[in-house]
C-alpha positions as a printed Julia matrix, in Angstrom:
67×3 Matrix{Float64}:
  -0.06  -0.08  -0.06
   1.34   3.41  -0.74
   0.04   6.98  -0.17
   2.25   8.7   -2.87
   4.25  10.37  -0.18
   7.96  11.2   -1.42
   9.69   8.73   0.58
   7.43   5.81  -0.68
   8.49   7.0   -4.44
  12.13   7.16  -4.26
  14.27   5.22  -6.5
  15.67   2.98  -3.75
  11.94   1.72  -2.88
  11.04   1.49  -6.56
  14.15  -1.16  -7.23
  13.36  -2.97  -3.96
   9.67  -3.47  -4.89
  10.73  -4.5   -8.52
  13.52  -7.07  -7.09
  10.57  -8.67  -4.8
   8.21  -8.77  -7.36
   6.08  -6.74  -5.36
   3.09  -5.11  -6.7
   2.36  -1.69  -5.44
  -1.47  -0.89  -4.22
  -1.83   2.74  -4.76
  -3.97   4.71  -2.13
  -5.38   8.29  -2.25
  -3.14  11.12  -1.22
  -3.49  11.97   2.29
  -4.86  15.46   3.04
  -4.52  17.12   6.17
  -7.64  18.99   5.37
  -9.47  15.74   6.19
  -8.23  15.16   9.31
 -10.04  17.37  12.03
  -7.13  17.22  14.35
  -5.03  19.29  12.21
  -7.55  21.9   12.55
  -7.37  21.62  16.52
  -3.39  22.14  16.48
  -3.82  25.19  13.73
  -6.13  26.91  16.28
  -3.96  26.15  19.02
  -0.59  27.38  17.31
  -2.24  30.58  16.25
  -3.64  31.35  20.06
   0.04  30.87  21.24
   1.59  32.92  18.39
  -0.93  35.65  19.08
   0.18  36.15  22.6
   2.42  39.19  23.61
   4.79  37.22  25.77
   6.26  34.03  24.2
   7.31  31.19  26.39
  11.0   31.09  27.57
  10.77  27.35  28.78
   8.78  24.18  28.6
   7.03  24.69  31.92
   5.52  28.4   30.38
   4.61  26.7   27.18
   2.88  24.02  29.36
   0.78  26.66  30.97
  -0.03  28.46  27.85
  -1.34  25.41  26.3
  -3.77  24.84  29.46
  -4.91  28.4   29.47
């Protein structure tokens, strides 16, 4: 199975598949727009980026994420 990602289409992968007589099953290209969690991460990132003060350490970042 293959989703057409670049790492799956390298020459080395192609040669390996051919040498083992492996038939590739193509799958549709994955789209982040179809994955709802990607929208959540985007909204969270935007809120963090919009803050006037950015985190200086992981503890501050954790607190921002909680807020």
